[in-house]
Amino acid sequence: MSGDPRNEPQRLLVVEDDTAVGPLIVHYLEHAGYDVFLAREAEAAIAAAREHEYDLVISDLVVADGDGHEIVDAIRALQPRIKVLFMSGYGTSHGLTPDDALLAKPFQAR
């Protein structure tokens, strides 16, 4: 018998290739009580989505080995109901639709 799922931390998948930014995001999210997995590469993110269910994917729009949209599309093929938050340090929406959520970098944790 498993515990009440409302008491379990939400599982987040963070896709960020910047070696300074990714761990910082993970630190703040874990401190806030989330269960977080950091993927620094597109294939690692997709593999993680094959292995575990996530409540939210937070993906950079531009990753060194892939495009954030393509990564999220592959994850959504595996987990159609997953929620998505994109991050970008670029001043433009970089192909986002009005339905896409964007967190502009740089940002501050509070």
A tleap script that builds the chain and sets N, CA, C and O, in Angstrom:
source leaprc.protein.ff14SB
mol = sequence {
  NMET SER GLY ASP PRO ARG ASN GLU PRO GLN
  ARG LEU LEU VAL VAL GLU ASP ASP THR ALA
  VAL GLY PRO LEU ILE VAL HIE TYR LEU GLU
  HIE ALA GLY TYR ASP VAL PHE LEU ALA ARG
  GLU ALA GLU ALA ALA ILE ALA ALA ALA ARG
  GLU HIE GLU TYR ASP LEU VAL ILE SER ASP
  LEU VAL VAL ALA ASP GLY ASP GLY HIE GLU
  ILE VAL ASP ALA ILE ARG ALA LEU GLN PRO
  ARG ILE LYS VAL LEU PHE MET SER GLY TYR
  GLY THR SER HIE GLY LEU THR PRO ASP ASP
  ALA LEU LEU ALA LYS PRO PHE GLN ALA CARG
}
set mol.1.N position { 0.849 -1.178 0.000 }
set mol.1.CA position { 0.000 0.000 0.000 }
set mol.1.C position { 0.889 1.233 0.000 }
set mol.1.O position { 1.769 1.369 0.849 }
set mol.2.N position { 0.662 2.122 -0.940 }
set mol.2.CA position { 1.487 3.322 -1.027 }
set mol.2.C position { 0.867 4.454 -0.225 }
set mol.2.O position { -0.303 4.408 0.155 }
set mol.3.N position { 1.686 5.475 0.024 }
set mol.3.CA position { 1.214 6.624 0.780 }
set mol.3.C position { 0.294 7.498 -0.046 }
set mol.3.O position { 0.091 7.269 -1.239 }
set mol.4.N position { -0.244 8.479 0.593 }
set mol.4.CA position { -1.116 9.432 -0.057 }
set mol.4.C position { -0.295 10.219 -1.084 }
set mol.4.O position { 0.671 10.878 -0.700 }
set mol.5.N position { -0.648 10.175 -2.390 }
set mol.5.CA position { 0.152 10.878 -3.389 }
set mol.5.C position { 0.184 12.386 -3.187 }
set mol.5.O position { 1.083 13.059 -3.691 }
set mol.6.N position { -0.776 12.915 -2.465 }
set mol.6.CA position { -0.754 14.361 -2.201 }
set mol.6.C position { 0.372 14.729 -1.248 }
set mol.6.O position { 0.766 15.893 -1.177 }
set mol.7.N position { 0.896 13.746 -0.510 }
set mol.7.CA position { 1.994 14.015 0.413 }
set mol.7.C position { 3.357 13.806 -0.223 }
set mol.7.O position { 4.379 14.135 0.379 }
set mol.8.N position { 3.384 13.261 -1.436 }
set mol.8.CA position { 4.646 13.021 -2.125 }
set mol.8.C position { 5.043 14.287 -2.875 }
set mol.8.O position { 4.191 14.983 -3.426 }
set mol.9.N position { 6.347 14.582 -2.894 }
set mol.9.CA position { 6.776 15.790 -3.616 }
set mol.9.C position { 6.543 15.636 -5.113 }
set mol.9.O position { 6.644 14.539 -5.662 }
set mol.10.N position { 6.237 16.729 -5.751 }
set mol.10.CA position { 6.088 16.702 -7.195 }
set mol.10.C position { 7.448 16.434 -7.820 }
set mol.10.O position { 8.476 16.922 -7.349 }
set mol.11.N position { 7.432 15.648 -8.894 }
set mol.11.CA position { 8.668 15.281 -9.589 }
set mol.11.C position { 8.843 16.217 -10.784 }
set mol.11.O position { 7.966 16.319 -11.642 }
set mol.12.N position { 9.977 16.888 -10.823 }
set mol.12.CA position { 10.276 17.845 -11.881 }
set mol.12.C position { 11.478 17.387 -12.687 }
set mol.12.O position { 12.441 16.853 -12.136 }
set mol.13.N position { 11.418 17.598 -13.992 }
set mol.13.CA position { 12.529 17.325 -14.890 }
set mol.13.C position { 13.044 18.665 -15.397 }
set mol.13.O position { 12.321 19.402 -16.068 }
set mol.14.N position { 14.292 18.976 -15.076 }
set mol.14.CA position { 14.914 20.229 -15.502 }
set mol.14.C position { 15.885 19.908 -16.625 }
set mol.14.O position { 16.759 19.054 -16.470 }
set mol.15.N position { 15.737 20.589 -17.758 }
set mol.15.CA position { 16.623 20.416 -18.901 }
set mol.15.C position { 17.413 21.716 -19.055 }
set mol.15.O position { 16.893 22.728 -19.526 }
set mol.16.N position { 18.673 21.661 -18.648 }
set mol.16.CA position { 19.535 22.857 -18.650 }
set mol.16.C position { 20.974 22.400 -18.833 }
set mol.16.O position { 21.487 21.622 -18.028 }
set mol.17.N position { 21.623 22.875 -19.880 }
set mol.17.CA position { 22.994 22.455 -20.159 }
set mol.17.C position { 24.062 23.338 -19.518 }
set mol.17.O position { 25.235 22.965 -19.498 }
set mol.18.N position { 23.686 24.467 -19.011 }
set mol.18.CA position { 24.660 25.346 -18.355 }
set mol.18.C position { 25.052 24.732 -17.010 }
set mol.18.O position { 24.207 24.531 -16.138 }
set mol.19.N position { 26.342 24.440 -16.855 }
set mol.19.CA position { 26.815 23.732 -15.659 }
set mol.19.C position { 26.732 24.570 -14.387 }
set mol.19.O position { 26.838 24.025 -13.288 }
set mol.20.N position { 26.549 25.865 -14.511 }
set mol.20.CA position { 26.368 26.708 -13.324 }
set mol.20.C position { 24.887 26.896 -13.009 }
set mol.20.O position { 24.491 26.887 -11.843 }
set mol.21.N position { 24.080 27.065 -14.031 }
set mol.21.CA position { 22.663 27.368 -13.844 }
set mol.21.C position { 21.862 26.131 -13.433 }
set mol.21.O position { 21.041 26.204 -12.519 }
set mol.22.N position { 22.093 24.999 -14.099 }
set mol.22.CA position { 21.325 23.786 -13.818 }
set mol.22.C position { 21.347 23.372 -12.354 }
set mol.22.O position { 20.287 23.216 -11.747 }
set mol.23.N position { 22.540 23.189 -11.768 }
set mol.23.CA position { 22.585 22.801 -10.356 }
set mol.23.C position { 21.966 23.836 -9.422 }
set mol.23.O position { 21.407 23.476 -8.386 }
set mol.24.N position { 22.058 25.101 -9.772 }
set mol.24.CA position { 21.454 26.143 -8.949 }
set mol.24.C position { 19.931 26.026 -8.959 }
set mol.24.O position { 19.287 26.150 -7.917 }
set mol.25.N position { 19.359 25.786 -10.141 }
set mol.25.CA position { 17.911 25.593 -10.243 }
set mol.25.C position { 17.493 24.386 -9.407 }
set mol.25.O position { 16.520 24.446 -8.655 }
set mol.26.N position { 18.240 23.292 -9.548 }
set mol.26.CA position { 17.933 22.079 -8.786 }
set mol.26.C position { 17.996 22.361 -7.290 }
set mol.26.O position { 17.116 21.939 -6.540 }
set mol.27.N position { 19.023 23.067 -6.858 }
set mol.27.CA position { 19.175 23.380 -5.434 }
set mol.27.C position { 17.936 24.105 -4.896 }
set mol.27.O position { 17.383 23.715 -3.867 }
set mol.28.N position { 17.509 25.146 -5.586 }
set mol.28.CA position { 16.366 25.920 -5.110 }
set mol.28.C position { 15.072 25.113 -5.144 }
set mol.28.O position { 14.251 25.221 -4.233 }
set mol.29.N position { 14.887 24.310 -6.182 }
set mol.29.CA position { 13.664 23.514 -6.269 }
set mol.29.C position { 13.631 22.416 -5.210 }
set mol.29.O position { 12.586 22.167 -4.608 }
set mol.30.N position { 14.763 21.759 -4.979 }
set mol.30.CA position { 14.808 20.745 -3.925 }
set mol.30.C position { 14.583 21.374 -2.560 }
set mol.30.O position { 13.899 20.804 -1.709 }
set mol.31.N position { 15.156 22.544 -2.356 }
set mol.31.CA position { 14.963 23.258 -1.092 }
set mol.31.C position { 13.490 23.595 -0.876 }
set mol.31.O position { 13.019 23.663 0.260 }
set mol.32.N position { 12.764 23.806 -1.984 }
set mol.32.CA position { 11.327 24.105 -1.909 }
set mol.32.C position { 10.484 22.835 -1.767 }
set mol.32.O position { 9.260 22.912 -1.662 }
set mol.33.N position { 11.134 21.668 -1.765 }
set mol.33.CA position { 10.407 20.433 -1.509 }
set mol.33.C position { 10.089 19.583 -2.722 }
set mol.33.O position { 9.343 18.611 -2.609 }
set mol.34.N position { 10.634 19.924 -3.880 }
set mol.34.CA position { 10.379 19.144 -5.084 }
set mol.34.C position { 11.416 18.034 -5.242 }
set mol.34.O position { 12.542 18.144 -4.756 }
set mol.35.N position { 11.019 16.969 -5.924 }
set mol.35.CA position { 11.911 15.891 -6.328 }
set mol.35.C position { 12.369 16.251 -7.741 }
set mol.35.O position { 11.554 16.284 -8.664 }
set mol.36.N position { 13.668 16.523 -7.919 }
set mol.36.CA position { 14.151 17.105 -9.172 }
set mol.36.C position { 15.210 16.221 -9.815 }
set mol.36.O position { 16.102 15.702 -9.144 }
set mol.37.N position { 15.091 16.060 -11.137 }
set mol.37.CA position { 16.129 15.404 -11.921 }
set mol.37.C position { 16.643 16.412 -12.931 }
set mol.37.O position { 15.857 17.060 -13.622 }
set mol.38.N position { 17.962 16.548 -13.021 }
set mol.38.CA position { 18.593 17.466 -13.965 }
set mol.38.C position { 19.137 16.682 -15.145 }
set mol.38.O position { 19.918 15.746 -14.974 }
set mol.39.N position { 18.723 17.067 -16.340 }
set mol.39.CA position { 19.257 16.511 -17.580 }
set mol.39.C position { 20.009 17.621 -18.295 }
set mol.39.O position { 19.457 18.693 -18.542 }
set mol.40.N position { 21.269 17.365 -18.626 }
set mol.40.CA position { 22.091 18.380 -19.301 }
set mol.40.C position { 22.109 18.195 -20.812 }
set mol.40.O position { 22.629 19.039 -21.543 }
set mol.41.N position { 21.540 17.093 -21.272 }
set mol.41.CA position { 21.521 16.792 -22.702 }
set mol.41.C position { 20.127 16.330 -23.108 }
set mol.41.O position { 19.360 15.833 -22.283 }
set mol.42.N position { 19.811 16.501 -24.385 }
set mol.42.CA position { 18.500 16.130 -24.896 }
set mol.42.C position { 18.200 14.657 -24.651 }
set mol.42.O position { 17.134 14.320 -24.135 }
set mol.43.N position { 19.127 13.780 -25.014 }
set mol.43.CA position { 18.867 12.342 -24.871 }
set mol.43.C position { 18.691 11.945 -23.413 }
set mol.43.O position { 17.896 11.057 -23.107 }
set mol.44.N position { 19.423 12.592 -22.509 }
set mol.44.CA position { 19.269 12.299 -21.079 }
set mol.44.C position { 17.871 12.696 -20.600 }
set mol.44.O position { 17.275 12.001 -19.776 }
set mol.45.N position { 17.355 13.800 -21.108 }
set mol.45.CA position { 16.008 14.244 -20.726 }
set mol.45.C position { 14.960 13.265 -21.221 }
set mol.45.O position { 14.035 12.914 -20.488 }
set mol.46.N position { 15.101 12.824 -22.461 }
set mol.46.CA position { 14.129 11.892 -23.040 }
set mol.46.C position { 14.218 10.538 -22.339 }
set mol.46.O position { 13.196 9.906 -22.073 }
set mol.47.N position { 15.431 10.097 -22.042 }
set mol.47.CA position { 15.608 8.830 -21.320 }
set mol.47.C position { 14.969 8.904 -19.933 }
set mol.47.O position { 14.346 7.942 -19.484 }
set mol.48.N position { 15.122 10.037 -19.258 }
set mol.48.CA position { 14.519 10.211 -17.933 }
set mol.48.C position { 12.999 10.121 -18.023 }
set mol.48.O position { 12.354 9.546 -17.147 }
set mol.49.N position { 12.433 10.689 -19.078 }
set mol.49.CA position { 10.978 10.647 -19.259 }
set mol.49.C position { 10.494 9.238 -19.595 }
set mol.49.O position { 9.340 8.897 -19.331 }
set mol.50.N position { 11.367 8.423 -20.174 }
set mol.50.CA position { 11.013 7.021 -20.427 }
set mol.50.C position { 10.973 6.228 -19.127 }
set mol.50.O position { 10.193 5.285 -18.993 }
set mol.51.N position { 11.809 6.609 -18.176 }
set mol.51.CA position { 11.972 5.838 -16.942 }
set mol.51.C position { 11.039 6.267 -15.815 }
set mol.51.O position { 10.655 5.439 -14.989 }
set mol.52.N position { 10.667 7.547 -15.766 }
set mol.52.CA position { 9.870 8.069 -14.653 }
set mol.52.C position { 8.801 9.015 -15.167 }
set mol.52.O position { 8.955 9.652 -16.209 }
set mol.53.N position { 7.710 9.091 -14.408 }
set mol.53.CA position { 6.664 10.075 -14.679 }
set mol.53.C position { 7.056 11.385 -13.998 }
set mol.53.O position { 7.549 11.382 -12.870 }
set mol.54.N position { 6.838 12.485 -14.677 }
set mol.54.CA position { 7.134 13.807 -14.131 }
set mol.54.C position { 5.867 14.651 -14.149 }
set mol.54.O position { 5.004 14.484 -15.010 }
set mol.55.N position { 5.773 15.549 -13.193 }
set mol.55.CA position { 4.648 16.474 -13.131 }
set mol.55.C position { 4.887 17.696 -14.003 }
set mol.55.O position { 3.947 18.304 -14.515 }
set mol.56.N position { 6.166 18.046 -14.166 }
set mol.56.CA position { 6.522 19.264 -14.892 }
set mol.56.C position { 7.900 19.106 -15.489 }
set mol.56.O position { 8.803 18.565 -14.851 }
set mol.57.N position { 8.064 19.582 -16.723 }
set mol.57.CA position { 9.390 19.704 -17.316 }
set mol.57.C position { 9.687 21.196 -17.446 }
set mol.57.O position { 8.878 21.968 -17.959 }
set mol.58.N position { 10.855 21.572 -16.972 }
set mol.58.CA position { 11.335 22.951 -17.081 }
set mol.58.C position { 12.521 22.877 -18.026 }
set mol.58.O position { 13.572 22.349 -17.663 }
set mol.59.N position { 12.362 23.398 -19.226 }
set mol.59.CA position { 13.384 23.227 -20.252 }
set mol.59.C position { 13.873 24.549 -20.809 }
set mol.59.O position { 13.094 25.450 -21.123 }
set mol.60.N position { 15.183 24.635 -20.920 }
set mol.60.CA position { 15.776 25.751 -21.638 }
set mol.60.C position { 15.348 25.635 -23.100 }
set mol.60.O position { 15.203 24.527 -23.616 }
set mol.61.N position { 15.151 26.744 -23.754 }
set mol.61.CA position { 14.778 26.718 -25.171 }
set mol.61.C position { 15.944 26.321 -26.057 }
set mol.61.O position { 15.748 25.708 -27.106 }
set mol.62.N position { 17.153 26.664 -25.643 }
set mol.62.CA position { 18.338 26.355 -26.432 }
set mol.62.C position { 19.267 25.510 -25.573 }
set mol.62.O position { 19.825 25.983 -24.583 }
set mol.63.N position { 19.423 24.254 -25.968 }
set mol.63.CA position { 20.321 23.330 -25.295 }
set mol.63.C position { 21.414 22.969 -26.293 }
set mol.63.O position { 21.143 22.856 -27.488 }
set mol.64.N position { 22.634 22.789 -25.824 }
set mol.64.CA position { 23.774 22.582 -26.713 }
set mol.64.C position { 23.533 21.481 -27.748 }
set mol.64.O position { 23.949 21.619 -28.898 }
set mol.65.N position { 22.876 20.404 -27.360 }
set mol.65.CA position { 22.698 19.289 -28.300 }
set mol.65.C position { 21.259 19.141 -28.792 }
set mol.65.O position { 20.888 18.092 -29.318 }
set mol.66.N position { 20.459 20.175 -28.625 }
set mol.66.CA position { 19.085 20.065 -29.098 }
set mol.66.C position { 18.294 21.337 -28.903 }
set mol.66.O position { 18.734 22.284 -28.251 }
set mol.67.N position { 17.131 21.325 -29.481 }
set mol.67.CA position { 16.200 22.438 -29.380 }
set mol.67.C position { 15.180 22.104 -28.292 }
set mol.67.O position { 14.647 20.995 -28.254 }
set mol.68.N position { 14.914 23.053 -27.423 }
set mol.68.CA position { 13.977 22.817 -26.329 }
set mol.68.C position { 12.610 22.350 -26.783 }
set mol.68.O position { 11.990 21.509 -26.132 }
set mol.69.N position { 12.129 22.894 -27.905 }
set mol.69.CA position { 10.828 22.479 -28.433 }
set mol.69.C position { 10.848 21.000 -28.822 }
set mol.69.O position { 9.914 20.259 -28.516 }
set mol.70.N position { 11.909 20.583 -29.492 }
set mol.70.CA position { 12.002 19.190 -29.933 }
set mol.70.C position { 12.129 18.247 -28.741 }
set mol.70.O position { 11.552 17.159 -28.737 }
set mol.71.N position { 12.880 18.664 -27.739 }
set mol.71.CA position { 13.020 17.851 -26.526 }
set mol.71.C position { 11.659 17.686 -25.854 }
set mol.71.O position { 11.272 16.577 -25.488 }
set mol.72.N position { 10.946 18.778 -25.696 }
set mol.72.CA position { 9.631 18.739 -25.047 }
set mol.72.C position { 8.643 17.925 -25.885 }
set mol.72.O position { 7.829 17.186 -25.331 }
set mol.73.N position { 8.705 18.050 -27.199 }
set mol.73.CA position { 7.817 17.250 -28.053 }
set mol.73.C position { 8.058 15.757 -27.830 }
set mol.73.O position { 7.107 14.979 -27.757 }
set mol.74.N position { 9.322 15.360 -27.724 }
set mol.74.CA position { 9.656 13.950 -27.489 }
set mol.74.C position { 9.165 13.501 -26.112 }
set mol.74.O position { 8.676 12.381 -25.957 }
set mol.75.N position { 9.294 14.368 -25.123 }
set mol.75.CA position { 8.819 14.038 -23.775 }
set mol.75.C position { 7.292 13.954 -23.757 }
set mol.75.O position { 6.721 13.062 -23.130 }
set mol.76.N position { 6.641 14.881 -24.443 }
set mol.76.CA position { 5.164 14.853 -24.496 }
set mol.76.C position { 4.644 13.622 -25.231 }
set mol.76.O position { 3.536 13.164 -24.954 }
set mol.77.N position { 5.425 13.080 -26.161 }
set mol.77.CA position { 5.024 11.841 -26.831 }
set mol.77.C position { 4.983 10.690 -25.825 }
set mol.77.O position { 4.194 9.756 -25.970 }
set mol.78.N position { 5.834 10.764 -24.816 }
set mol.78.CA position { 5.885 9.745 -23.770 }
set mol.78.C position { 4.909 10.049 -22.634 }
set mol.78.O position { 4.327 9.140 -22.042 }
set mol.79.N position { 4.742 11.328 -22.342 }
set mol.79.CA position { 3.900 11.761 -21.217 }
set mol.79.C position { 3.014 12.930 -21.677 }
set mol.79.O position { 3.319 14.090 -21.399 }
set mol.80.N position { 1.933 12.622 -22.372 }
set mol.80.CA position { 1.108 13.659 -22.999 }
set mol.80.C position { 0.552 14.719 -22.049 }
set mol.80.O position { 0.288 15.844 -22.474 }
set mol.81.N position { 0.373 14.386 -20.789 }
set mol.81.CA position { -0.241 15.329 -19.842 }
set mol.81.C position { 0.764 16.180 -19.082 }
set mol.81.O position { 0.377 16.986 -18.236 }
set mol.82.N position { 2.043 16.013 -19.371 }
set mol.82.CA position { 3.064 16.737 -18.618 }
set mol.82.C position { 2.932 18.241 -18.869 }
set mol.82.O position { 2.667 18.686 -19.985 }
set mol.83.N position { 3.121 18.988 -17.818 }
set mol.83.CA position { 3.105 20.445 -17.920 }
set mol.83.C position { 4.520 20.900 -18.285 }
set mol.83.O position { 5.501 20.221 -17.981 }
set mol.84.N position { 4.609 22.060 -18.942 }
set mol.84.CA position { 5.892 22.529 -19.455 }
set mol.84.C position { 6.095 24.000 -19.116 }
set mol.84.O position { 5.187 24.821 -19.245 }
set mol.85.N position { 7.300 24.307 -18.682 }
set mol.85.CA position { 7.741 25.680 -18.485 }
set mol.85.C position { 9.061 25.823 -19.225 }
set mol.85.O position { 10.030 25.129 -18.916 }
set mol.86.N position { 9.100 26.720 -20.200 }
set mol.86.CA position { 10.333 26.984 -20.923 }
set mol.86.C position { 11.111 28.095 -20.242 }
set mol.86.O position { 10.533 28.973 -19.602 }
set mol.87.N position { 12.435 28.048 -20.388 }
set mol.87.CA position { 13.324 29.106 -19.898 }
set mol.87.C position { 14.133 29.610 -21.083 }
set mol.87.O position { 14.460 28.849 -21.993 }
set mol.88.N position { 14.455 30.902 -21.063 }
set mol.88.CA position { 15.289 31.441 -22.123 }
set mol.88.C position { 16.003 32.693 -21.659 }
set mol.88.O position { 15.438 33.534 -20.960 }
set mol.89.N position { 17.246 32.797 -22.060 }
set mol.89.CA position { 18.020 33.998 -21.810 }
set mol.89.C position { 18.007 34.939 -22.996 }
set mol.89.O position { 18.597 36.018 -22.951 }
set mol.90.N position { 17.333 34.528 -24.057 }
set mol.90.CA position { 17.226 35.363 -25.248 }
set mol.90.C position { 16.054 36.307 -25.092 }
set mol.90.O position { 15.082 35.985 -24.409 }
set mol.91.N position { 16.133 37.456 -25.711 }
set mol.91.CA position { 15.099 38.470 -25.570 }
set mol.91.C position { 13.832 38.183 -26.336 }
set mol.91.O position { 12.836 38.888 -26.174 }
set mol.92.N position { 13.851 37.144 -27.181 }
set mol.92.CA position { 12.665 36.855 -27.971 }
set mol.92.C position { 11.983 35.590 -27.460 }
set mol.92.O position { 12.518 34.871 -26.616 }
set mol.93.N position { 10.818 35.344 -27.981 }
set mol.93.CA position { 10.066 34.160 -27.561 }
set mol.93.C position { 10.586 32.889 -28.220 }
set mol.93.O position { 10.197 31.794 -27.813 }
set mol.94.N position { 11.454 32.999 -29.227 }
set mol.94.CA position { 12.132 31.859 -29.856 }
set mol.94.C position { 11.150 30.753 -30.238 }
set mol.94.O position { 11.351 29.588 -29.895 }
set mol.95.N position { 10.090 31.129 -30.950 }
set mol.95.CA position { 9.153 30.142 -31.461 }
set mol.95.C position { 8.076 29.671 -30.507 }
set mol.95.O position { 7.416 28.667 -30.775 }
set mol.96.N position { 7.885 30.365 -29.410 }
set mol.96.CA position { 6.844 29.960 -28.464 }
set mol.96.C position { 5.468 30.335 -28.982 }
set mol.96.O position { 5.308 31.310 -29.716 }
set mol.97.N position { 4.484 29.550 -28.591 }
set mol.97.CA position { 3.099 29.868 -28.906 }
set mol.97.C position { 2.501 30.609 -27.711 }
set mol.97.O position { 3.094 30.615 -26.632 }
set mol.98.N position { 1.345 31.227 -27.887 }
set mol.98.CA position { 0.716 31.914 -26.750 }
set mol.98.C position { 0.385 30.977 -25.585 }
set mol.98.O position { 0.248 31.430 -24.449 }
set mol.99.N position { 0.257 29.688 -25.855 }
set mol.99.CA position { -0.050 28.724 -24.790 }
set mol.99.C position { 1.178 28.305 -23.991 }
set mol.99.O position { 1.042 27.700 -22.927 }
set mol.100.N position { 2.375 28.619 -24.487 }
set mol.100.CA position { 3.607 28.215 -23.804 }
set mol.100.C position { 3.943 29.179 -22.676 }
set mol.100.O position { 3.793 30.393 -22.813 }
set mol.101.N position { 4.396 28.623 -21.566 }
set mol.101.CA position { 4.828 29.429 -20.420 }
set mol.101.C position { 6.339 29.652 -20.538 }
set mol.101.O position { 7.084 28.724 -20.854 }
set mol.102.N position { 6.781 30.870 -20.284 }
set mol.102.CA position { 8.198 31.216 -20.400 }
set mol.102.C position { 8.679 31.908 -19.141 }
set mol.102.O position { 8.036 32.823 -18.628 }
set mol.103.N position { 9.820 31.453 -18.656 }
set mol.103.CA position { 10.533 32.080 -17.550 }
set mol.103.C position { 11.780 32.694 -18.163 }
set mol.103.O position { 12.666 31.979 -18.631 }
set mol.104.N position { 11.849 34.020 -18.159 }
set mol.104.CA position { 12.980 34.718 -18.770 }
set mol.104.C position { 14.188 34.701 -17.834 }
set mol.104.O position { 14.066 34.950 -16.634 }
set mol.105.N position { 15.348 34.406 -18.403 }
set mol.105.CA position { 16.603 34.453 -17.653 }
set mol.105.C position { 17.220 35.824 -17.888 }
set mol.105.O position { 17.002 36.396 -18.956 }
set mol.106.N position { 17.950 36.361 -16.985 }
set mol.106.CA position { 18.202 35.787 -15.653 }
set mol.106.C position { 17.000 35.990 -14.750 }
set mol.106.O position { 16.218 36.925 -14.923 }
set mol.107.N position { 16.871 35.094 -13.783 }
set mol.107.CA position { 15.778 35.188 -12.821 }
set mol.107.C position { 16.375 35.036 -11.433 }
set mol.107.O position { 17.520 34.611 -11.277 }
set mol.108.N position { 15.586 35.387 -10.429 }
set mol.108.CA position { 16.029 35.321 -9.046 }
set mol.108.C position { 15.145 34.354 -8.282 }
set mol.108.O position { 13.925 34.346 -8.442 }
set mol.109.N position { 15.768 33.549 -7.461 }
set mol.109.CA position { 15.006 32.696 -6.548 }
set mol.109.C position { 14.699 33.507 -5.298 }
set mol.109.O position { 15.558 34.235 -4.800 }
set mol.110.N position { 13.496 33.384 -4.799 }
set mol.110.CA position { 13.117 34.135 -3.597 }
set mol.110.C position { 12.744 33.186 -2.504 }
set mol.110.O position { 12.393 33.617 -1.406 }
savepdb mol mol.pdb
quit
